[in-house]
CSV table of C-alpha atoms in Angstrom, one decimal:
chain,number,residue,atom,x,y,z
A,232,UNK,CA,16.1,9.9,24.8
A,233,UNK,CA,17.9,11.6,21.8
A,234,UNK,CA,17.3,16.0,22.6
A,235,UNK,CA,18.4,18.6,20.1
A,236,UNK,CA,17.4,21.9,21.3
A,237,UNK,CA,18.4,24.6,19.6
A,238,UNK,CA,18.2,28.4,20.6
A,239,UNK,CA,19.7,32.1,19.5
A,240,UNK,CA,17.3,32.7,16.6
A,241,UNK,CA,15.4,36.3,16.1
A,242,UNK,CA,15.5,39.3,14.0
A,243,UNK,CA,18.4,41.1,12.4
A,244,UNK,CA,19.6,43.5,9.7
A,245,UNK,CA,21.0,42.6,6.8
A,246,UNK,CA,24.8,42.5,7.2
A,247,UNK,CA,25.1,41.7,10.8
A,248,UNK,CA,25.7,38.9,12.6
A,249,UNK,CA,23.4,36.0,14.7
A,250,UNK,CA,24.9,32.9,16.7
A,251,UNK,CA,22.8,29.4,16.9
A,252,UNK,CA,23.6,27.1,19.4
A,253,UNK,CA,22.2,23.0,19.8
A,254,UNK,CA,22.4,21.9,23.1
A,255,UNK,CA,22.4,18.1,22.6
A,256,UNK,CA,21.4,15.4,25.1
A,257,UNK,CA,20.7,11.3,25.5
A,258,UNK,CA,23.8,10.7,23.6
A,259,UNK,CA,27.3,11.0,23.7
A,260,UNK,CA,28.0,14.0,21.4
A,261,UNK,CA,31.3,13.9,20.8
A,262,UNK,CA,31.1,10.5,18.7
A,263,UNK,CA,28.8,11.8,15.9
A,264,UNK,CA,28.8,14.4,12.8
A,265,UNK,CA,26.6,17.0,13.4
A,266,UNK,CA,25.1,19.6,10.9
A,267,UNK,CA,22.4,22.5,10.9
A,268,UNK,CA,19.7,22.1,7.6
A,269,UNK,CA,17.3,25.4,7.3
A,270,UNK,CA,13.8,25.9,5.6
A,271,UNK,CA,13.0,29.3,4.4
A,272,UNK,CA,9.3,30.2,4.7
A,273,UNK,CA,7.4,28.1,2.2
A,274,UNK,CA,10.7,26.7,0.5
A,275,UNK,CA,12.2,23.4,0.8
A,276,UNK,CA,15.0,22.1,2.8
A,277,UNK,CA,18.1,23.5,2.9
A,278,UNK,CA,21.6,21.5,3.9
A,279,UNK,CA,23.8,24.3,5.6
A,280,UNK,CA,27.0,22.9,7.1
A,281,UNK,CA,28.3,19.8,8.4
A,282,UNK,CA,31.3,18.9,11.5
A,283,UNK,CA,32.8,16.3,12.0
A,284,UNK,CA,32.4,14.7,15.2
A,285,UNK,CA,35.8,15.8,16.1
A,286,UNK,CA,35.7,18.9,15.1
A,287,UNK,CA,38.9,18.3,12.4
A,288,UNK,CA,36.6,18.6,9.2
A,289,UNK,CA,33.7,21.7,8.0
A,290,UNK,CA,32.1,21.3,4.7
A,291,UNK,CA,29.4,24.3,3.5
A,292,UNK,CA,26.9,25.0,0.9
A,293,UNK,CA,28.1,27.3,-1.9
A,294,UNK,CA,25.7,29.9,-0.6
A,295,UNK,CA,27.4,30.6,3.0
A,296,UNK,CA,30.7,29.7,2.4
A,297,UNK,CA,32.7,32.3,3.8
A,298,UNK,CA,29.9,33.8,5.8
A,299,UNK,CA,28.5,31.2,8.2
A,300,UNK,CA,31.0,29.2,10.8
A,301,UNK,CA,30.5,26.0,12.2
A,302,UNK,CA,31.4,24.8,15.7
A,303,UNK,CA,30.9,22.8,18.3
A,304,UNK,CA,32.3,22.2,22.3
A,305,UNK,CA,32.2,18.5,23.0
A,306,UNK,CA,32.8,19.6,26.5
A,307,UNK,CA,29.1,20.8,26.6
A,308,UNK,CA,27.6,19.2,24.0
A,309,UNK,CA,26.8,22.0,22.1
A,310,UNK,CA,26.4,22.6,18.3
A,311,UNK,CA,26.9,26.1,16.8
A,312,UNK,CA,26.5,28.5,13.8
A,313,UNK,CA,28.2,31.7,13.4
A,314,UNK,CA,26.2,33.5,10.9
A,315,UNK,CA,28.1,36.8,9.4
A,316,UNK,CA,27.0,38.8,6.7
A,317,UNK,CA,23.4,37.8,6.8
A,318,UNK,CA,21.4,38.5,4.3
A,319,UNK,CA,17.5,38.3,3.5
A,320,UNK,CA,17.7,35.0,1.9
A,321,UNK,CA,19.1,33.7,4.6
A,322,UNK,CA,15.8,34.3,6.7
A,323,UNK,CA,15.0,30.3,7.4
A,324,UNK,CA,13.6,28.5,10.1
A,325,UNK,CA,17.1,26.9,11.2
A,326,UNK,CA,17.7,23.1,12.7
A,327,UNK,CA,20.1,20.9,13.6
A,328,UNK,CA,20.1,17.3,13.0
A,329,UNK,CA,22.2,14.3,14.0
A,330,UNK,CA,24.3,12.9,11.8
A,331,UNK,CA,24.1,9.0,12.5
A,332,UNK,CA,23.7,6.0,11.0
A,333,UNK,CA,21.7,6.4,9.3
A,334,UNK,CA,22.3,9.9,8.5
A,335,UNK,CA,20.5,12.8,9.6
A,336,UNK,CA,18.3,10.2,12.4
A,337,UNK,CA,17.5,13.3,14.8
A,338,UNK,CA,16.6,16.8,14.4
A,339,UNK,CA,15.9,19.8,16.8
A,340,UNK,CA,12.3,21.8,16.3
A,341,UNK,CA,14.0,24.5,14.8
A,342,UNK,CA,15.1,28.6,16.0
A,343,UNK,CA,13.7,30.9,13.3
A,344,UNK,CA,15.9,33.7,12.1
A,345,UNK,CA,14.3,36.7,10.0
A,346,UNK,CA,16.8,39.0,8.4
A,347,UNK,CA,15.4,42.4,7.9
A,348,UNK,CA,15.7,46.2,7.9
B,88,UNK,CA,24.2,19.5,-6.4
B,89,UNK,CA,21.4,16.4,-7.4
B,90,UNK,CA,17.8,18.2,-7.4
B,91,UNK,CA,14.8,15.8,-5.9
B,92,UNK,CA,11.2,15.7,-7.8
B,93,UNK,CA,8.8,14.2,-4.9
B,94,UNK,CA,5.2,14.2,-6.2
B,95,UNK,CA,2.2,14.8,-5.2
B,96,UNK,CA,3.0,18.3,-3.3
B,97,UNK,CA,-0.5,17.8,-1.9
B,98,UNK,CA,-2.6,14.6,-1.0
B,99,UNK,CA,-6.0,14.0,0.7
B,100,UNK,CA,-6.9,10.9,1.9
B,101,UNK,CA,-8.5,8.9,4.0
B,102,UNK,CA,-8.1,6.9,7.3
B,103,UNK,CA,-7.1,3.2,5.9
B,104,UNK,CA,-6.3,4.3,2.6
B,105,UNK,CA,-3.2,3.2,0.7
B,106,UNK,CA,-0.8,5.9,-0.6
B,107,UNK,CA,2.0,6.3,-2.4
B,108,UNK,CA,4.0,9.4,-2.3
B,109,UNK,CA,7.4,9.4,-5.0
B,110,UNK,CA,11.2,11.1,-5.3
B,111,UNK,CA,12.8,11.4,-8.7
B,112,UNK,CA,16.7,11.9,-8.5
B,113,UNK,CA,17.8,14.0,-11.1
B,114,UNK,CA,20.9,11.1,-11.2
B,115,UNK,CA,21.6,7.9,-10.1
B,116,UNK,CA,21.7,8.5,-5.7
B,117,UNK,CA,22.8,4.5,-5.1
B,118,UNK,CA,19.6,3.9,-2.3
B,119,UNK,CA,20.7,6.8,-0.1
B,120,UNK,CA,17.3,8.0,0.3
B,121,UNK,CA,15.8,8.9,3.4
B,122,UNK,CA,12.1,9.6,4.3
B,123,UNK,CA,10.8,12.0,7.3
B,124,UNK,CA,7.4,12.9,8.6
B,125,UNK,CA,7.2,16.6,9.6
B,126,UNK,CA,4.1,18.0,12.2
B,127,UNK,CA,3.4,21.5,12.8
B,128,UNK,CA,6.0,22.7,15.2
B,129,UNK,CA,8.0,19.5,15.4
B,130,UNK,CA,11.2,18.5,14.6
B,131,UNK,CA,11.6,15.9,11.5
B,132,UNK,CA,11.1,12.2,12.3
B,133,UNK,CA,12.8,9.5,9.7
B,134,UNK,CA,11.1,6.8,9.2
B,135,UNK,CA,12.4,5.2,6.4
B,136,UNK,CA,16.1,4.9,5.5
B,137,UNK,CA,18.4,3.9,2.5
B,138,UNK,CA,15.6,3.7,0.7
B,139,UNK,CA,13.2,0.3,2.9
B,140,UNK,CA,15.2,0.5,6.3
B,141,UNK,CA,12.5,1.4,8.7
B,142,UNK,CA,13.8,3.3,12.0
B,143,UNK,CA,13.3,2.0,15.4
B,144,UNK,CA,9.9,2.6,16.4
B,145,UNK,CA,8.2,3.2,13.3
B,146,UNK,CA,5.3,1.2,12.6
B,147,UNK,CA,5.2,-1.5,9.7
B,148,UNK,CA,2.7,0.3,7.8
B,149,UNK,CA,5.4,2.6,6.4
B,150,UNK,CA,7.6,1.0,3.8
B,151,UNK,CA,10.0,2.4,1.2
B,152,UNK,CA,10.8,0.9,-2.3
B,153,UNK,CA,13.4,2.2,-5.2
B,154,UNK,CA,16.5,2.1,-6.7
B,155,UNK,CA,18.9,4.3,-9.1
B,156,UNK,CA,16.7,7.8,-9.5
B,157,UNK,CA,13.0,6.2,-8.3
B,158,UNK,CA,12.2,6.3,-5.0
B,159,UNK,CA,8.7,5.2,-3.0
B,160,UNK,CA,6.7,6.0,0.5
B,161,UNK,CA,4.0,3.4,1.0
B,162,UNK,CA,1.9,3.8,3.6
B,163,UNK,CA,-0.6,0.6,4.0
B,164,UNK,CA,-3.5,2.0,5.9
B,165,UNK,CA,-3.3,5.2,7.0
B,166,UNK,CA,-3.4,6.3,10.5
B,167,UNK,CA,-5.1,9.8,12.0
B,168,UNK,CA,-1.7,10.3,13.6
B,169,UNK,CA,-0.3,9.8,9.6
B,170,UNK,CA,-1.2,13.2,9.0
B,171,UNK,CA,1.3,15.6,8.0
B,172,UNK,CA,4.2,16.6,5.7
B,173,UNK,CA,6.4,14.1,4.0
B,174,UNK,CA,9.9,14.5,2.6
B,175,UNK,CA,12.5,12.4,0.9
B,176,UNK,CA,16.2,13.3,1.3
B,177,UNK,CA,19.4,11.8,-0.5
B,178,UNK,CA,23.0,11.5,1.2
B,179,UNK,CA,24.5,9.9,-1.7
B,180,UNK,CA,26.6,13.3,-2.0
B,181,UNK,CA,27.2,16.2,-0.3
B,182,UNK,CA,25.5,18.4,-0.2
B,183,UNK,CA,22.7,16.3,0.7
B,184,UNK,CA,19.2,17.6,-0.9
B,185,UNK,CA,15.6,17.2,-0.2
B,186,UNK,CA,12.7,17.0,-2.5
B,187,UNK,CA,10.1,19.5,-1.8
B,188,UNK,CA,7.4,17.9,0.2
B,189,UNK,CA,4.0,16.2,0.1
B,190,UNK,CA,1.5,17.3,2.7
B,191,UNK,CA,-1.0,14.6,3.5
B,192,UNK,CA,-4.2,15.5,4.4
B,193,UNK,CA,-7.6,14.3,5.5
B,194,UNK,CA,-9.8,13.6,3.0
């Protein structure tokens, strides 16, 4: 059975930093895309980042660029999300999903991070 | 980025009801459209992808229709378990973007 579990989420202050991490399970990791999508409270979805399976490629939304890092360590099937800089429109409940074919075919439940003084 | 119209935002119904729910792409997204069910606390579920592909496991009485900009949920006759948000989601570019959500309650 396909497991995304993600962890790390809580409260911060604008301008610091807060790392996510997906522990992935039921699949070989290392063979797919992975990404992290977030939902600010009652907003839509948000696409945040994408990796390649490898690694080799990143690709961002406008809005982090330059702030958030993704990662991840095949070794332990793990997905990650350096996030620098936060700020409070980055509070979002945070998940990761598979990217598969089809795309996007499993998500986590979510970590929620608030960003606030 | 392409922005996603997905009507109604809410929708009561009733167990064995037909509904509908609708995306509107604000340009042509080529049948990459996805559709997920969402419960309180849970991660996403897709059911439907590129626009009628329904995912393993999902019962027949979800069914997706569309093409260029206009995309459809069907659900034949609803379920109790058929309760809970709905949202459509297009890959045809990156970034890929979600319309806002239908939640679909009991009548």
């Amino acid at each position: 059975e396909v497991q995304l579990v993600e962890s790390g989420g809580g409260l911060v202050q604008p301008g610091r930093s807060l790392k996510l991490s997906c522990a992935a399970s039921g699949f070989t990791f290392s063979d797919y895309n992975m990404a992290w999508v977030r939902q600010a409270p009652k907003k839509g979805l948000e696409w945040v980042a994408t990796i390649s399976y490898d690694g080799s490629s990143t690709y961002y939304r406008d809005s982090v660029k330059g702030r958030f890092t993704i990662s991840r360590d095949n070794a332990k099937s793990t997905l990650y999300l350096q996030m620098d800089s936060l700020r409070s429109e980055d509070t979002a409940t945070y998940y990761c999903a598979r990217e598969g074919i089809p795309t996007a075919d499993y998500w986590g439940q979510g970590v929620m991070v608030t960003v606030s003084s | 980025d392409i922005q996603m119209t997905q009507s109604p935002s809410l929708l009561s119904a009733s167990v064995g009801d037909r509904v509908t729910i609708n995306c509107k792409a604000s340009q042509n997204i080529n049948k990459y459209l996805n559709w997920y069910q969402q419960k309180l606390g849970e991660a996403p579920k897709l059911l439907i992808y590129n626009t009628n592909n329904l995912q393993t496991g999902i019962p027949s009485r979800f069914s997706g229709s569309g093409s260029g900009t206009d995309y459809t949920l069907t659900i034949s006759s609803l379920q109790p378990e058929d309760f809970g948000t709905y949202f459509c989601f297009q890959h045809n570019s990156w970034p890929g973007t979600f319309g806002g959500g239908t939640k679909l309650e009991l009548k």
